[in-house]
Amino acid sequence: MKSILLVGLGRFGRHVAIKLDELGHEVMAVDKIEERVEKALPNVTNAQIGDSTSYEFMSTLGVRNYDVCIVAIGDDFQSSLETTALLKELGAKMVVSRAARDVHAKFLLRNGADEIVYPERQLAEWTAIRYSSDHIFDYIELDATHAIFEVSVPPTWVGKTVGQLDIRNRYNINIMAFKSGNELNMGVTAHTLVQADHTMLVLGCTKDLQKCFHI
């Protein structure tokens, strides 16, 4: 369990709060709009109404005591930038800031952000990949060159074992698991039989995955 300071309770920040609550983390939420704070109360440990660009207000939160500080402000870049810089000035261990554009990311990184998240761009990329091919069911980008795809089993693979397919050597791709409905089988061996009614979780270089599965 981690202690997290979440600044900004718009749509993105609220979803972050809900997920952090599900994961069992302690969350202090901050927003200058009272209505947003009230809506977030069921999903956070504590919440305060205040201006995150105010040194006097932010210094009362004990910023250096949190494991992670998340700046989820999306509608006011100036406030996001000032909040990010102020958190670092107050001794924040880790600052993760939301960015909508590359130029925003550059300024945030120069002014205290340790990591950047692009919710709109990341969701757009996921949507484009997920719905541009009928045989792709999910997609997780690990870094600029590697990803995990959930894909349907190619018809020519059905009835063969993982060892017979030998895709690790042929394509430099690893089959992490097979999925049937809500059941996930991660005990994949060379003797695992590939079945038509399953999907696969495959890991590898994005270019290799695109080539192998015609993405």
XYZ file of C-alpha atoms in Angstrom, residues 157 159-168 173-175 178 188-194 200:
23
model
C -1.997 -22.575 -35.405
C -4.300 -28.059 -33.047
C -0.555 -27.507 -32.777
C 1.530 -27.222 -29.643
C 3.437 -24.117 -28.629
C 6.655 -26.056 -29.196
C 5.647 -26.984 -32.741
C 4.875 -23.365 -33.580
C 8.267 -22.232 -32.237
C 7.326 -18.560 -32.563
C 9.957 -17.502 -30.040
C 7.666 -13.435 -29.658
C 6.644 -14.984 -26.331
C 3.200 -16.462 -25.634
C -4.065 -18.316 -23.226
C 2.153 -22.198 -20.989
C 4.723 -24.847 -21.910
C 6.065 -26.288 -25.144
C 3.399 -28.999 -24.850
C 0.428 -26.619 -24.487
C -2.110 -27.256 -27.255
C -3.405 -24.221 -29.153
C -3.482 -15.340 -26.664
